[in-house]
Amino acid sequence: MTSVHVDHGLTSGAPPRLAPAVRTPDGEKFLNGMAGTRIRQNGCAAAAYAALYANVDVITAYPIRPYTAIMMNLAQFIADGILDAEYIHADGEHSQFSAAFGAGSCGARAYTGSSGVGVTYGYEMYSIISGARIPIQMAIADRTLDPPGDFGSEHTDALCTRDMGWLLGWAATPQEVFDKSLIAYAIGEDPRVLLPQMVVQDGYFVSHIAGEVEMPAIGQVESFLPPYQLPFPLDPRRPVSHGPQIHPEQGPPLQLERARAMEDALGVIREKTDEFAQVFGRKYPHFVESYKLDDAEIAIVISGGHSVTCRAAVDRLRAAGVRIGMARLLWIRPFPTSDLQEALRGVKAVGVVETNLGLGGASYGGILSLDVTTALYQMDGERPLATSFMAGLGGETVPMSEFEWMAGKLGQAVARGRVEKAAHWVGFED
Amino acid sequence: MSVRGTHIPEHLRLPIAGVTPPPTEKEGQRLFPTGNFRFFRPVYRDKTPPCNHACPTGEQIQKYLDFVKHDRYLDGYLTILEDNPMPSVTGRVCYHPCETACNRAAHDEPIGIRSVERFLGDFGLNLEENPIKKDLPPLNGKTVAIVGSGPGGLACAYHLRRKGYASVIFEALDSAGGMLRAGIPAWHLPEEVLDKEIAKLTGLGGIEIRCGVRVGSDPGGITLDHLRTGYDAVFLALGQDVGRRLDVEGGRSRGVLGALEFLRETGLGRPVKVGRNVLVIGGGNTASDAARSAVRLGGGEATIVSLESEDELLIVPEDLEQAREEGVRFRPQHSLVRVIADGEGNVTGAVLCQARLAKDENGNVRPQISEGTEFEVPCDTILIAIGQVQVLDWLPESFTERGLVKADEYGRVPDDSEAVFAGGDVMRGPSMVVDALGDGKRAARDIDRVLSAQPLEPDGPVEVMPYERLNTAYFRHAPRTPVPLTPAGTRSKSQKVEVTLAYSREEAVAEADRCMSCGVCNGCDNCYIVCPDISVMRDARENGRYSIRTHYCKGCLVCVQECPTGCLEKVPELDFDEPDAVVRMETAFAPYDGAHAEQAPFTRQLIEDAIAEYDRSKTVQPNGRGVTP
């Protein structure tokens, strides 16, 4: 692991310590009352509860559905005296993310979020925030990009920010939303990483459908997620300059450092996922959920909420004798190249479910398969065939029958020894 | 994995995300010397405000207004005293060319500079000790003879004293002050104010005024040769105290007086008889003063008869308005044809006719009379105010030309000694008090140069700041603070009651606050605040205490754009390759000492560092990067 040196050039002494975030008495009472209970809540509420448990200092909001309910819940917490945080209602997403950036730069644990065109409206800030190494968290509940106006979920909004230097991953259930929010903060704020995080959930399929979420004790959260300490906060007592203008040749080393940080994050993700399991008792795969892949001949690669249907489809197809499995990606950035290679080793054909739009790309389908196929191409030994399926666009469900259709296409590819095409538009082909 | 095996060369190892000490720190942004992005450099270079430029004494007006604004009256007073010894006088009687030139006129209304000057002058006049006295140099043993104790002579003596010279002033009248006493009515300039200002000067030690000595014309008295041989230098500032005569029929009748003589007798407190129906012939300020004094003394009426039309009158606007308020009448574009007298030779009337002002090719007035328009008006007094001269027959012919003392651009009279200077009305013809004060100041400077064997040099060129180059968006419109006046009904009954009254402290501060400090840094902090790169440094909000971090400033020039006063300007970076160019950083700051130019050691050091760094960056690093030690 490369070391990120944070003290070079700074004059002397340690950065000023900020007072640890203090919970309100009502907040402590509320959370203590809930410790150990399981409550039914949707993905938005789960995200809000995670932010409450993380005791965020600054929340910046701008409404757009479906993520709005996260901010609604947080506003209610503040109104009820359960959470003591600055809540900034910005004039648009660009300002919203800028304010969160500023707060994070000053050493505050900052929380923000958006959906659909809100995500793209604030696009400028993504590289700025990650390049400045400010580990704020952004909750995204997916929504199809305009036009026309479509509330339905599609992963394109978050996926098109994938190269902006943020940690990026989908949660498939409200419980996973809750857990991933805490895990992401712990990874992003780790001084070996210092990167912002996008914790994404499918709009409606996850954000608005309730599931049981286990509420931890405050102590569990605090032992897993210590108070945020930015090593170089903006503080008038010890001035530093963030984001200076540089000479052209000074850019590449900084960019290389960012690339290194992404790779360094891989190890920290493993570490924090394991640590989370120890503290909370829920064990997540580090990067790839392998479902019935051991003897699989064909495999679906998927991320997000549709994996729940996919799992059922795999079971049904297995019952019918099809040797199929599922690989669910928990993180897209950093991309788990080697973990995915290992998960798919021995599989003969892989189909990536694209719940997104990558117009005019190499596959003429979606975005996700490009990373997957690159990872597969780098595999030692025999490589599986790879194709992708455009499904669940515009917020449509991906029903069991479509997974079965995909399995058929993959079986065909295995039989023929080649794929018919790089991307299938499910529902539009025979 | 992609980054395996990568390494970053030592010289490109940077802190995470480029986080560095800020540019405000001594070593701030050394890692990122982006100053070489610049094509233009912001440079602080003070210009001359138009008020300073218009003032013959060169008063640093924006500077003392700034002091007043900050309740630093003593500093403001001392600032005036650098150029003008008698602000209580000029604060009352100056025809304020500064206000005429004031850029603020293009914005809303000019600053009431004269009234603020009076405020400071009276502040100083009431001090127990003359604050400059303790810092005067000892007398150097040289003494200068000065002819005339008017503003020119007094100013010369004052400035000479500040340089260590003694002087002896010869005054023809029985009391000092020249035209300040004998020409300007007491309702403009109270006698006690003038007395105090003169006492302040003589109190400095080394300035002697000998009254009742008319140089040159008294038999057996002092002559020019006495002055040339008995003193180290001579300054001729005898003014023009003889009224020009009007050669008309009846002009010698009893009741016909020269306006100057009338004002002099009045000013000296001698009894003067003036009737209740007065005609004043002339169209200038003397006519106005004489008419207004006549109204006060005679209790009757006065009419100004002038060749000039109403628009052509040479009376300053506020005096004209005040004269009208006091009941002075005007009969413009008329000429006096003859005076009518009774059998005992007393004036009983005058014949006037219509006329126009015209001049010959030499500029001499040649009235154009409309024949056949004569008519008669009754009057008992006629005051002639058509100009003034001086008796100069005691001077060598080579000294005079067209009734004036001849002088070169330094005010030096063609004399073998090269130490005879002249100034004021006797050199330039009828002009302002402040002209004479300026001449006295310059004469003192040049006499000092002659006596210390330095060459005489003309003033260097100055850059006067025009209104258009100010960023006027920063100056909210604010009306001029009106000058309080004694009501016309009260003041026109007395020769002693002052017409124009003083600003209160609040009014003076409010008026000073309107100053836009044209071209001179007034420490507004705009540059410091707007710089997007934190490249403007300061250690105090004062002129000369800002500096540009040249190793980091990229030359965006936002500071220049947002400088309200225009003291910041953009200079092509290439100019800095010329070692003798005008605008090296070390000379780029305020050109004079004081509140607008004091440089803290800290600031000086910054500039020196910046220059050293700049020089280093030119000699090392062939790839154009600055030095990052």
CSV table of N, CA and C in Angstrom, one decimal, chain A residues 280-391:
chain,number,residue,atom,x,y,z
A,280,PHE,N,-21.1,-5.6,14.3
A,280,PHE,CA,-22.6,-5.6,14.1
A,280,PHE,C,-23.2,-7.0,13.8
A,281,GLY,N,-22.3,-8.0,13.5
A,281,GLY,CA,-22.8,-9.3,13.3
A,281,GLY,C,-23.4,-9.6,11.9
A,282,ARG,N,-23.3,-8.7,11.1
A,282,ARG,CA,-23.8,-8.9,9.7
A,282,ARG,C,-22.6,-8.9,8.8
A,283,LYS,N,-22.4,-10.0,8.1
A,283,LYS,CA,-21.2,-10.2,7.3
A,283,LYS,C,-21.6,-10.0,5.8
A,284,TYR,N,-20.9,-9.0,5.2
A,284,TYR,CA,-21.2,-8.8,3.8
A,284,TYR,C,-19.9,-9.3,3.0
A,285,PRO,N,-20.1,-9.7,1.8
A,285,PRO,CA,-18.9,-10.0,1.0
A,285,PRO,C,-18.2,-8.7,0.8
A,286,HIS,N,-16.9,-8.8,0.6
A,286,HIS,CA,-16.1,-7.5,0.4
A,286,HIS,C,-16.6,-6.8,-0.8
A,287,PHE,N,-16.7,-7.5,-1.9
A,287,PHE,CA,-17.0,-6.8,-3.2
A,287,PHE,C,-18.1,-7.4,-4.0
A,288,VAL,N,-18.0,-8.8,-4.0
A,288,VAL,CA,-18.9,-9.5,-4.9
A,288,VAL,C,-19.7,-10.5,-4.1
A,289,GLU,N,-21.0,-10.4,-4.2
A,289,GLU,CA,-21.8,-11.5,-3.7
A,289,GLU,C,-21.9,-12.6,-4.7
A,290,SER,N,-21.3,-13.8,-4.4
A,290,SER,CA,-21.4,-14.9,-5.3
A,290,SER,C,-22.5,-15.8,-4.9
A,291,TYR,N,-23.5,-15.9,-5.8
A,291,TYR,CA,-24.7,-16.7,-5.5
A,291,TYR,C,-24.7,-17.9,-6.4
A,292,LYS,N,-24.5,-19.1,-5.9
A,292,LYS,CA,-24.5,-20.3,-6.6
A,292,LYS,C,-23.6,-20.3,-7.8
A,293,LEU,N,-22.4,-19.7,-7.6
A,293,LEU,CA,-21.5,-19.7,-8.8
A,293,LEU,C,-20.6,-20.8,-8.8
A,294,ASP,N,-20.5,-21.6,-7.7
A,294,ASP,CA,-19.4,-22.6,-7.6
A,294,ASP,C,-19.4,-23.5,-8.8
A,295,ASP,N,-20.5,-24.1,-9.2
A,295,ASP,CA,-20.5,-25.0,-10.3
A,295,ASP,C,-21.2,-24.4,-11.6
A,296,ALA,N,-21.4,-23.1,-11.5
A,296,ALA,CA,-22.2,-22.4,-12.6
A,296,ALA,C,-21.5,-22.5,-13.9
A,297,GLU,N,-22.3,-22.7,-14.9
A,297,GLU,CA,-21.9,-22.6,-16.3
A,297,GLU,C,-22.1,-21.2,-16.9
A,298,ILE,N,-23.2,-20.6,-16.5
A,298,ILE,CA,-23.6,-19.3,-16.9
A,298,ILE,C,-23.8,-18.4,-15.7
A,299,ALA,N,-23.6,-17.1,-15.8
A,299,ALA,CA,-23.7,-16.2,-14.7
A,299,ALA,C,-24.3,-14.9,-15.1
A,300,ILE,N,-25.1,-14.4,-14.2
A,300,ILE,CA,-25.6,-13.0,-14.3
A,300,ILE,C,-24.7,-12.1,-13.4
A,301,VAL,N,-24.2,-11.0,-14.0
A,301,VAL,CA,-23.5,-10.0,-13.2
A,301,VAL,C,-24.5,-8.8,-13.0
A,302,ILE,N,-24.7,-8.4,-11.8
A,302,ILE,CA,-25.8,-7.4,-11.5
A,302,ILE,C,-25.3,-6.5,-10.4
A,303,SER,N,-26.0,-5.4,-10.2
A,303,SER,CA,-25.8,-4.6,-9.0
A,303,SER,C,-27.1,-3.9,-8.7
A,304,GLY,N,-27.3,-3.8,-7.4
A,304,GLY,CA,-28.5,-3.1,-6.9
A,304,GLY,C,-29.7,-4.0,-6.6
A,305,GLY,N,-30.9,-3.4,-6.5
A,305,GLY,CA,-32.1,-4.0,-6.0
A,305,GLY,C,-32.6,-5.2,-6.9
A,306,HIS,N,-32.4,-5.1,-8.2
A,306,HIS,CA,-32.9,-6.2,-9.0
A,306,HIS,C,-32.2,-7.5,-8.7
A,307,SER,N,-31.2,-7.5,-8.0
A,307,SER,CA,-30.5,-8.8,-7.6
A,307,SER,C,-31.5,-9.6,-6.7
A,308,VAL,N,-32.4,-9.0,-6.0
A,308,VAL,CA,-33.4,-9.8,-5.2
A,308,VAL,C,-34.2,-10.7,-6.2
A,309,THR,N,-34.7,-10.2,-7.2
A,309,THR,CA,-35.5,-11.0,-8.2
A,309,THR,C,-34.5,-12.0,-8.9
A,310,CYS,N,-33.3,-11.5,-9.2
A,310,CYS,CA,-32.4,-12.3,-9.9
A,310,CYS,C,-32.1,-13.6,-9.1
A,311,ARG,N,-31.9,-13.4,-7.7
A,311,ARG,CA,-31.6,-14.5,-6.9
A,311,ARG,C,-32.7,-15.6,-7.0
A,312,ALA,N,-34.0,-15.1,-7.0
A,312,ALA,CA,-35.1,-16.0,-7.1
A,312,ALA,C,-35.1,-16.7,-8.4
A,313,ALA,N,-34.8,-16.0,-9.5
A,313,ALA,CA,-34.8,-16.5,-10.8
A,313,ALA,C,-33.7,-17.6,-10.9
A,314,VAL,N,-32.5,-17.4,-10.3
A,314,VAL,CA,-31.5,-18.4,-10.3
A,314,VAL,C,-32.0,-19.7,-9.6
A,315,ASP,N,-32.7,-19.5,-8.5
A,315,ASP,CA,-33.2,-20.6,-7.8
A,315,ASP,C,-34.1,-21.4,-8.7
A,316,ARG,N,-35.0,-20.7,-9.4
A,316,ARG,CA,-36.0,-21.4,-10.2
A,316,ARG,C,-35.3,-22.1,-11.4
A,317,LEU,N,-34.4,-21.4,-12.0
A,317,LEU,CA,-33.7,-22.0,-13.1
A,317,LEU,C,-32.8,-23.2,-12.7
A,318,ARG,N,-32.2,-23.1,-11.5
A,318,ARG,CA,-31.5,-24.2,-10.9
A,318,ARG,C,-32.4,-25.4,-10.8
A,319,ALA,N,-33.6,-25.1,-10.2
A,319,ALA,CA,-34.6,-26.2,-10.0
A,319,ALA,C,-35.0,-26.9,-11.4
A,320,ALA,N,-34.8,-26.1,-12.4
A,320,ALA,CA,-35.1,-26.6,-13.8
A,320,ALA,C,-33.9,-27.2,-14.4
A,321,GLY,N,-32.8,-27.2,-13.7
A,321,GLY,CA,-31.6,-27.9,-14.2
A,321,GLY,C,-30.6,-27.0,-14.9
A,322,VAL,N,-30.8,-25.7,-14.9
A,322,VAL,CA,-29.9,-24.8,-15.5
A,322,VAL,C,-28.8,-24.4,-14.5
A,323,ARG,N,-27.5,-24.6,-14.9
A,323,ARG,CA,-26.4,-24.3,-14.0
A,323,ARG,C,-26.0,-22.8,-14.1
A,324,ILE,N,-26.8,-22.1,-13.3
A,324,ILE,CA,-26.7,-20.6,-13.4
A,324,ILE,C,-26.3,-20.1,-12.0
A,325,GLY,N,-25.6,-19.0,-12.0
A,325,GLY,CA,-25.3,-18.3,-10.7
A,325,GLY,C,-25.4,-16.8,-10.9
A,326,MET,N,-25.2,-16.1,-9.8
A,326,MET,CA,-25.3,-14.6,-9.8
A,326,MET,C,-24.0,-14.0,-9.1
A,327,ALA,N,-23.5,-13.0,-9.7
A,327,ALA,CA,-22.4,-12.2,-9.1
A,327,ALA,C,-23.0,-10.8,-8.9
A,328,ARG,N,-23.2,-10.4,-7.6
A,328,ARG,CA,-23.7,-9.1,-7.4
A,328,ARG,C,-22.5,-8.2,-7.0
A,329,LEU,N,-22.4,-7.1,-7.7
A,329,LEU,CA,-21.3,-6.1,-7.4
A,329,LEU,C,-21.7,-5.2,-6.2
A,330,LEU,N,-21.0,-5.2,-5.1
A,330,LEU,CA,-21.3,-4.3,-4.0
A,330,LEU,C,-20.6,-2.9,-4.2
A,331,TRP,N,-19.5,-3.0,-4.9
A,331,TRP,CA,-18.8,-1.7,-5.2
A,331,TRP,C,-18.5,-1.7,-6.7
A,332,ILE,N,-18.7,-0.5,-7.3
A,332,ILE,CA,-18.4,-0.3,-8.7
A,332,ILE,C,-17.1,0.5,-8.8
A,333,ARG,N,-16.9,1.4,-7.8
A,333,ARG,CA,-15.6,2.1,-7.6
A,333,ARG,C,-15.2,2.0,-6.2
A,334,PRO,N,-14.0,1.6,-5.9
A,334,PRO,CA,-13.1,1.0,-6.9
A,334,PRO,C,-13.6,-0.3,-7.4
A,335,PHE,N,-13.3,-0.6,-8.7
A,335,PHE,CA,-13.9,-1.8,-9.3
A,335,PHE,C,-13.1,-3.0,-8.8
A,336,PRO,N,-13.9,-4.0,-8.4
A,336,PRO,CA,-13.2,-5.2,-7.8
A,336,PRO,C,-12.7,-6.2,-8.8
A,337,THR,N,-11.8,-5.8,-9.6
A,337,THR,CA,-11.4,-6.6,-10.8
A,337,THR,C,-11.0,-8.0,-10.3
A,338,SER,N,-10.1,-8.1,-9.4
A,338,SER,CA,-9.6,-9.5,-9.1
A,338,SER,C,-10.7,-10.3,-8.4
A,339,ASP,N,-11.5,-9.7,-7.5
A,339,ASP,CA,-12.6,-10.4,-6.8
A,339,ASP,C,-13.6,-10.9,-7.8
A,340,LEU,N,-13.9,-10.1,-8.8
A,340,LEU,CA,-14.8,-10.6,-9.9
A,340,LEU,C,-14.3,-11.7,-10.7
A,341,GLN,N,-13.0,-11.6,-11.0
A,341,GLN,CA,-12.3,-12.6,-11.8
A,341,GLN,C,-12.4,-13.9,-11.1
A,342,GLU,N,-12.1,-13.9,-9.8
A,342,GLU,CA,-12.2,-15.1,-9.0
A,342,GLU,C,-13.6,-15.7,-8.9
A,343,ALA,N,-14.6,-14.8,-8.8
A,343,ALA,CA,-15.9,-15.3,-8.6
A,343,ALA,C,-16.4,-15.9,-9.9
A,344,LEU,N,-15.9,-15.5,-11.0
A,344,LEU,CA,-16.4,-16.0,-12.3
A,344,LEU,C,-15.5,-17.0,-12.9
A,345,ARG,N,-14.5,-17.4,-12.2
A,345,ARG,CA,-13.6,-18.4,-12.8
A,345,ARG,C,-14.3,-19.7,-13.0
A,346,GLY,N,-14.2,-20.2,-14.2
A,346,GLY,CA,-14.9,-21.5,-14.5
A,346,GLY,C,-16.2,-21.3,-15.2
A,347,VAL,N,-16.8,-20.1,-15.1
A,347,VAL,CA,-18.1,-19.9,-15.8
A,347,VAL,C,-17.8,-19.7,-17.3
A,348,LYS,N,-18.8,-20.2,-18.1
A,348,LYS,CA,-18.5,-20.2,-19.5
A,348,LYS,C,-19.1,-19.0,-20.2
A,349,ALA,N,-20.2,-18.5,-19.7
A,349,ALA,CA,-20.8,-17.2,-20.3
A,349,ALA,C,-21.3,-16.3,-19.2
A,350,VAL,N,-21.1,-15.1,-19.4
A,350,VAL,CA,-21.5,-14.1,-18.4
A,350,VAL,C,-22.4,-13.0,-19.1
A,351,GLY,N,-23.5,-12.7,-18.4
A,351,GLY,CA,-24.3,-11.6,-18.9
A,351,GLY,C,-24.5,-10.5,-17.9
A,352,VAL,N,-24.2,-9.3,-18.2
A,352,VAL,CA,-24.2,-8.2,-17.3
A,352,VAL,C,-25.6,-7.5,-17.5
A,353,VAL,N,-26.3,-7.4,-16.4
A,353,VAL,CA,-27.6,-6.7,-16.4
A,353,VAL,C,-27.3,-5.2,-16.3
A,354,GLU,N,-27.6,-4.5,-17.4
A,354,GLU,CA,-27.4,-3.0,-17.5
A,354,GLU,C,-28.7,-2.3,-17.1
A,355,THR,N,-28.8,-1.8,-15.9
A,355,THR,CA,-30.0,-1.0,-15.6
A,355,THR,C,-29.6,0.5,-15.8
A,356,ASN,N,-29.0,0.7,-16.9
A,356,ASN,CA,-28.4,2.0,-17.2
A,356,ASN,C,-28.3,2.2,-18.7
A,357,LEU,N,-27.9,3.4,-19.1
A,357,LEU,CA,-27.8,3.7,-20.5
A,357,LEU,C,-26.5,4.2,-20.8
A,358,GLY,N,-25.8,3.6,-21.8
A,358,GLY,CA,-24.4,4.1,-22.2
A,358,GLY,C,-24.4,4.3,-23.6
A,359,LEU,N,-25.1,5.3,-24.1
A,359,LEU,CA,-25.3,5.5,-25.5
A,359,LEU,C,-24.1,5.6,-26.3
A,360,GLY,N,-24.0,4.7,-27.4
A,360,GLY,CA,-22.9,4.7,-28.3
A,360,GLY,C,-21.6,4.2,-27.8
A,361,GLY,N,-21.7,3.5,-26.7
A,361,GLY,CA,-20.5,2.9,-26.1
A,361,GLY,C,-20.0,1.6,-26.9
A,362,ALA,N,-19.0,1.0,-26.4
A,362,ALA,CA,-18.4,-0.1,-27.1
A,362,ALA,C,-19.4,-1.2,-27.4
A,363,SER,N,-20.3,-1.4,-26.4
A,363,SER,CA,-21.3,-2.5,-26.5
A,363,SER,C,-22.6,-2.0,-27.2
A,364,TYR,N,-22.7,-0.7,-27.4
A,364,TYR,CA,-23.9,-0.1,-27.8
A,364,TYR,C,-25.1,-0.5,-26.9
A,365,GLY,N,-24.7,-0.6,-25.6
A,365,GLY,CA,-25.8,-0.9,-24.6
A,365,GLY,C,-25.6,0.0,-23.4
A,366,GLY,N,-25.0,-0.6,-22.4
A,366,GLY,CA,-24.9,0.1,-21.1
A,366,GLY,C,-23.4,0.4,-20.7
A,367,ILE,N,-23.3,0.8,-19.5
A,367,ILE,CA,-22.0,1.2,-19.0
A,367,ILE,C,-21.3,0.1,-18.2
A,368,LEU,N,-22.0,-0.6,-17.4
A,368,LEU,CA,-21.4,-1.5,-16.5
A,368,LEU,C,-20.6,-2.7,-17.1
A,369,SER,N,-21.1,-3.1,-18.3
A,369,SER,CA,-20.4,-4.3,-18.9
A,369,SER,C,-19.0,-3.9,-19.4
A,370,LEU,N,-18.8,-2.6,-19.6
A,370,LEU,CA,-17.5,-2.2,-20.1
A,370,LEU,C,-16.4,-2.6,-19.1
A,371,ASP,N,-16.7,-2.3,-17.8
A,371,ASP,CA,-15.8,-2.6,-16.7
A,371,ASP,C,-15.7,-4.1,-16.5
A,372,VAL,N,-16.8,-4.8,-16.6
A,372,VAL,CA,-16.9,-6.2,-16.3
A,372,VAL,C,-16.0,-6.9,-17.4
A,373,THR,N,-16.3,-6.6,-18.7
A,373,THR,CA,-15.6,-7.3,-19.7
A,373,THR,C,-14.1,-7.0,-19.7
A,374,THR,N,-13.7,-5.8,-19.3
A,374,THR,CA,-12.3,-5.5,-19.2
A,374,THR,C,-11.7,-6.4,-18.1
A,375,ALA,N,-12.4,-6.5,-17.0
A,375,ALA,CA,-11.9,-7.4,-15.9
A,375,ALA,C,-11.7,-8.8,-16.4
A,376,LEU,N,-12.8,-9.3,-17.2
A,376,LEU,CA,-12.7,-10.6,-17.6
A,376,LEU,C,-11.6,-10.8,-18.7
A,377,TYR,N,-11.4,-9.8,-19.5
A,377,TYR,CA,-10.4,-9.9,-20.5
A,377,TYR,C,-9.0,-10.1,-19.9
A,378,GLN,N,-8.8,-9.5,-18.7
A,378,GLN,CA,-7.5,-9.6,-18.0
A,378,GLN,C,-7.3,-10.9,-17.2
A,379,MET,N,-8.3,-11.8,-17.3
A,379,MET,CA,-8.3,-13.1,-16.5
A,379,MET,C,-7.1,-14.0,-17.1
A,380,ASP,N,-6.5,-14.6,-16.1
A,380,ASP,CA,-5.5,-15.7,-16.5
A,380,ASP,C,-6.4,-16.9,-16.9
A,381,GLY,N,-5.9,-17.7,-17.8
A,381,GLY,CA,-6.5,-18.9,-18.2
A,381,GLY,C,-7.7,-18.7,-19.1
A,382,GLU,N,-8.7,-19.6,-19.0
A,382,GLU,CA,-9.8,-19.5,-19.9
A,382,GLU,C,-10.8,-18.4,-19.4
A,383,ARG,N,-11.2,-17.6,-20.4
A,383,ARG,CA,-12.1,-16.5,-20.1
A,383,ARG,C,-13.5,-16.9,-20.5
A,384,PRO,N,-14.5,-16.4,-19.7
A,384,PRO,CA,-15.9,-16.7,-20.1
A,384,PRO,C,-16.3,-15.8,-21.3
A,385,LEU,N,-17.3,-16.2,-22.0
A,385,LEU,CA,-17.9,-15.3,-23.0
A,385,LEU,C,-18.6,-14.2,-22.2
A,386,ALA,N,-18.8,-13.1,-22.8
A,386,ALA,CA,-19.5,-12.0,-22.1
A,386,ALA,C,-20.5,-11.2,-23.0
A,387,THR,N,-21.6,-11.0,-22.5
A,387,THR,CA,-22.6,-10.1,-23.2
A,387,THR,C,-23.3,-9.3,-22.1
A,388,SER,N,-24.3,-8.5,-22.5
A,388,SER,CA,-25.0,-7.7,-21.6
A,388,SER,C,-26.4,-7.6,-22.0
A,389,PHE,N,-27.3,-7.2,-21.0
A,389,PHE,CA,-28.7,-7.1,-21.2
A,389,PHE,C,-29.2,-5.8,-20.7
A,390,MET,N,-29.9,-5.0,-21.6
A,390,MET,CA,-30.5,-3.8,-21.3
A,390,MET,C,-31.8,-4.1,-20.7
A,391,ALA,N,-32.0,-3.9,-19.4
A,391,ALA,CA,-33.2,-4.3,-18.7
A,391,ALA,C,-33.5,-3.3,-17.6
